XYZ file of N, CA and C in Angstrom:
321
model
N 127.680 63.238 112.158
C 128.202 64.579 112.020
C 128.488 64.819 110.537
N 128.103 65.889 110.249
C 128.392 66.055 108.621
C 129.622 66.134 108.598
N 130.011 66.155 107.368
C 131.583 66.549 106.679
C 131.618 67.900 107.059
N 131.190 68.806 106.620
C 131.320 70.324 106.924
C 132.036 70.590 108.387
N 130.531 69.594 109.274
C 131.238 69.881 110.610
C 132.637 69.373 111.165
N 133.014 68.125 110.938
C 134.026 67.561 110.824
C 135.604 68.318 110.221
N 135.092 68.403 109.192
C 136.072 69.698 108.739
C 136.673 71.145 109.417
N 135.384 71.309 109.840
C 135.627 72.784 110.701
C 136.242 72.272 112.048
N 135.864 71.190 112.720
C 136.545 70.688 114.004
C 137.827 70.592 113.794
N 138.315 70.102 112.614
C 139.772 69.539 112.236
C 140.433 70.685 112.162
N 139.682 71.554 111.762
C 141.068 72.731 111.230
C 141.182 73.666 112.608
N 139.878 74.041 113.674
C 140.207 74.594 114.712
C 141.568 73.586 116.143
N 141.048 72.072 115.328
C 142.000 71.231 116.248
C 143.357 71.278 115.842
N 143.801 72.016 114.708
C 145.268 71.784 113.911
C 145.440 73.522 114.508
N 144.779 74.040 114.306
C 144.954 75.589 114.701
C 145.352 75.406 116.738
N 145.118 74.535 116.999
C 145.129 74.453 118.646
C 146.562 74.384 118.439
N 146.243 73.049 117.957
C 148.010 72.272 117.922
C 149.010 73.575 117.944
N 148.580 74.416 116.742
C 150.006 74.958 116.316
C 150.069 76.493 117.052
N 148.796 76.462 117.889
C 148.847 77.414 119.270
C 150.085 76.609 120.226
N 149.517 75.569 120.550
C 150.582 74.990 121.504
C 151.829 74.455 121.528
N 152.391 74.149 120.323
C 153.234 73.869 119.529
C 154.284 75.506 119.581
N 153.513 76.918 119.165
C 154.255 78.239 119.558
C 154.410 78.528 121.237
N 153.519 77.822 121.703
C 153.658 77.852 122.971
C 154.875 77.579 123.689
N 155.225 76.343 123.174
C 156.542 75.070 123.570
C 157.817 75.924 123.273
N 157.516 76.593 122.040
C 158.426 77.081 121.563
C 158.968 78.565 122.224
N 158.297 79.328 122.590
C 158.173 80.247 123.430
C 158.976 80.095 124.988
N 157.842 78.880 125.596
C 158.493 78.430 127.001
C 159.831 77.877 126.756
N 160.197 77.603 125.953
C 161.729 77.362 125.863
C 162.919 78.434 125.427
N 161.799 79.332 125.008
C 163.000 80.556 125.252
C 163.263 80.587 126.429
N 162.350 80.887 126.739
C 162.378 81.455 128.483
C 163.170 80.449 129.701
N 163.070 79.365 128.957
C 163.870 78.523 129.779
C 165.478 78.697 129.589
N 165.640 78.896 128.615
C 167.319 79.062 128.152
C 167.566 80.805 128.430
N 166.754 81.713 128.243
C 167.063 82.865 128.986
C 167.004 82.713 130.442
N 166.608 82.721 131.000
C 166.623 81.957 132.415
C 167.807 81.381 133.120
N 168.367 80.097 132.009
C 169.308 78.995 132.641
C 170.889 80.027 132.247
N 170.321 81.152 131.216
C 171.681 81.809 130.858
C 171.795 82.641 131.999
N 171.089 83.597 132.263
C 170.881 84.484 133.163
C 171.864 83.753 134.907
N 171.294 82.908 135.240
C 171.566 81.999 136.603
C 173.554 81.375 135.878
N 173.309 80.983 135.215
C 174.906 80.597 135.201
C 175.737 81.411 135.115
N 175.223 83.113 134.662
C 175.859 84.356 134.284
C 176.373 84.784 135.641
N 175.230 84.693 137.027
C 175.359 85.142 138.424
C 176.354 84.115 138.450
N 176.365 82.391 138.962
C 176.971 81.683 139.136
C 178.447 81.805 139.174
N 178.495 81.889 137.572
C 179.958 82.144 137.178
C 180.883 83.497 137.975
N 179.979 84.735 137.945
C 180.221 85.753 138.747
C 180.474 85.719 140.187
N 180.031 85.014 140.898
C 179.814 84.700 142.359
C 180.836 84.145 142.379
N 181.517 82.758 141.614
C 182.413 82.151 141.762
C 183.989 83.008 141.483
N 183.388 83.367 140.606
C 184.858 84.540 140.446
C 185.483 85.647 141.587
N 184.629 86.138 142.289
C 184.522 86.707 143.522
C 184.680 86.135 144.933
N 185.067 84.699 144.688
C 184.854 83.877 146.041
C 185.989 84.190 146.872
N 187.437 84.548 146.328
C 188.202 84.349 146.858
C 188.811 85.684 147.473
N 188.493 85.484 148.921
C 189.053 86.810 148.963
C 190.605 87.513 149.025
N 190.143 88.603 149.002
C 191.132 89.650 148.693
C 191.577 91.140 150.103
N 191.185 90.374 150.621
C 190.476 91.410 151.926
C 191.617 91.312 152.635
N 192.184 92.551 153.399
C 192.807 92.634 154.148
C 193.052 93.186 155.578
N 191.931 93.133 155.697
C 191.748 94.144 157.098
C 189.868 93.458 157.282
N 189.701 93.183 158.825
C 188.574 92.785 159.084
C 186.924 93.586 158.854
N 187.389 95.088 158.088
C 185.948 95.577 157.435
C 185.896 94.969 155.847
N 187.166 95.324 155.458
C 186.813 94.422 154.100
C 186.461 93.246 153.680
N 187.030 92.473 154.468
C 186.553 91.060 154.695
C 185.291 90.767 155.084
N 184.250 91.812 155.465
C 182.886 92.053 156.147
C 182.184 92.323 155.168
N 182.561 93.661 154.346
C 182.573 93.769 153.122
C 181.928 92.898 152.210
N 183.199 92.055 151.781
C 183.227 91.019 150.829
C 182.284 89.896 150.901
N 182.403 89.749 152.382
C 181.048 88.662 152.514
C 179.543 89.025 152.601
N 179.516 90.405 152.629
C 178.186 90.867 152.339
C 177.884 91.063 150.978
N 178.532 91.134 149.939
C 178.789 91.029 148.859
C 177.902 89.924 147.977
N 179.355 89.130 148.253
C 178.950 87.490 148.200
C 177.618 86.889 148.379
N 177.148 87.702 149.654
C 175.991 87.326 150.697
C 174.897 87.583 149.124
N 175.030 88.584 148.785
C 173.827 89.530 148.269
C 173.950 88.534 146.781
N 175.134 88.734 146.300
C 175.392 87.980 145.394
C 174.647 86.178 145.104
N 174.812 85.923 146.310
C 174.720 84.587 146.689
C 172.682 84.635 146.400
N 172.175 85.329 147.167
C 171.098 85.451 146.871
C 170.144 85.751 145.844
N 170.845 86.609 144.703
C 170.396 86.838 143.347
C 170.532 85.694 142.494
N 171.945 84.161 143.041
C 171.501 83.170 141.800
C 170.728 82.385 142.155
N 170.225 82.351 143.849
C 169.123 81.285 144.073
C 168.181 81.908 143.324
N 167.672 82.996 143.585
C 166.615 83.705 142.952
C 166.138 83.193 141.444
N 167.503 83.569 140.849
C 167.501 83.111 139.140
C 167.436 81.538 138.898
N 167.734 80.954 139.904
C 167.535 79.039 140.091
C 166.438 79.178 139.909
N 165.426 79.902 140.968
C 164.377 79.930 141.008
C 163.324 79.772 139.783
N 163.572 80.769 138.933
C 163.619 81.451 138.228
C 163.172 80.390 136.996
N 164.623 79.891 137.060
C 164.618 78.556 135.851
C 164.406 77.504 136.158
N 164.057 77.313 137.497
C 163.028 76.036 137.969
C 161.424 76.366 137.044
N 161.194 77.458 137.571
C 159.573 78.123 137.196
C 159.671 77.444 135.552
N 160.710 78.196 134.929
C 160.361 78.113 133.537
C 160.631 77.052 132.928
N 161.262 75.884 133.347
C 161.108 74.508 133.280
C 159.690 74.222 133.246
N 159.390 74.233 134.519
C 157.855 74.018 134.547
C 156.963 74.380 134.220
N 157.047 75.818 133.534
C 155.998 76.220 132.554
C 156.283 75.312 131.071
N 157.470 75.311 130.978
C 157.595 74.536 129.470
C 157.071 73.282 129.921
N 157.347 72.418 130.848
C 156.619 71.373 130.891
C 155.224 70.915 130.482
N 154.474 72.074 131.462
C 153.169 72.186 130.676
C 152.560 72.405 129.626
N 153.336 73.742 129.445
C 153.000 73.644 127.528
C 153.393 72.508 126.559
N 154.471 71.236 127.011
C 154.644 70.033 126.344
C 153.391 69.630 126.193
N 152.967 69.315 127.731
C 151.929 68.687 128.506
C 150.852 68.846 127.040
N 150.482 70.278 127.168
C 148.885 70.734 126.803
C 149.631 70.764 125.034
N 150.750 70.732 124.445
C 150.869 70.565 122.990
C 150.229 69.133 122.804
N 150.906 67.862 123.595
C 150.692 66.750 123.586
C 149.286 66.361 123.420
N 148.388 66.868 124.278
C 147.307 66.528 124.398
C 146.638 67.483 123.579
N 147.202 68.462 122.879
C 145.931 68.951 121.596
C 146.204 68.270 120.382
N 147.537 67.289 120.340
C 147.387 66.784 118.930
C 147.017 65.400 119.612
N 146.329 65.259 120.550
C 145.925 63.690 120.746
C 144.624 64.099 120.541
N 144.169 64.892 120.614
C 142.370 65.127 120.656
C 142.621 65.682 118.776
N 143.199 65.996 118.617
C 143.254 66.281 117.118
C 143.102 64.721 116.101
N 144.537 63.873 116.497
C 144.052 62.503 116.213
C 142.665 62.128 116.651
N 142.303 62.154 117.464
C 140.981 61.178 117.874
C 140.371 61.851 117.189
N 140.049 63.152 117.048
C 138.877 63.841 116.071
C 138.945 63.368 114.909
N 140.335 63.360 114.064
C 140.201 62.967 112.549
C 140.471 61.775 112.373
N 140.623 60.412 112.951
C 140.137 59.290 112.914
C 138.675 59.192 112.983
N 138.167 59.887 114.103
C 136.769 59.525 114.484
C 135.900 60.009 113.098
């Protein structure tokens, strides 16, 4: 392989890298917006636990509340499960563009 070509491989393989490398960086926003978001419900839900109800509609009330409540932080668990696992992958695929980057510019 000529130098020329070699050269041009190297710099599209450093250009990958630092695709995936913004990548990582990205999916980890999203992971910490995410994990903020879910502890924001959390904290809220918990603050609300205790009731205050005094009569058996409010108390019906409150636990439908809760109920609904309760369901928006699985959601956001959800949520920041996903974006865990997208950052994972983008580790994944950073990892493996600067391993094919090494092997190229050794080789």
């Amino acid at each position: 392989m000529s130098s020329r070509r070699i050269d041009t491989v190297v710099r599209i393989r450093r250009l990958q890298v630092q695709l995936a490398s913004a990548e990582v960086a990205r999916s980890r926003q999203d992971v910490d917006r995410a994990a903020r978001a879910e502890h924001t419900a959390w904290h809220l839900l918990a603050e609300r636990a205790t009731s205050r109800a005094r009569t058996v509609d409010a108390l019906l009330a409150e636990r439908m509340m809760l109920a609904g409540g309760l369901t928006h932080a699985n959601r956001l668990a959800d949520r920041t499960a996903t974006a865990h696992h997208h950052a994972d992958l983008a580790i994944d695929e950073w990892r493996g563009a600067k391993l094919v980057l090494h092997i190229d510019h050794v080789n």
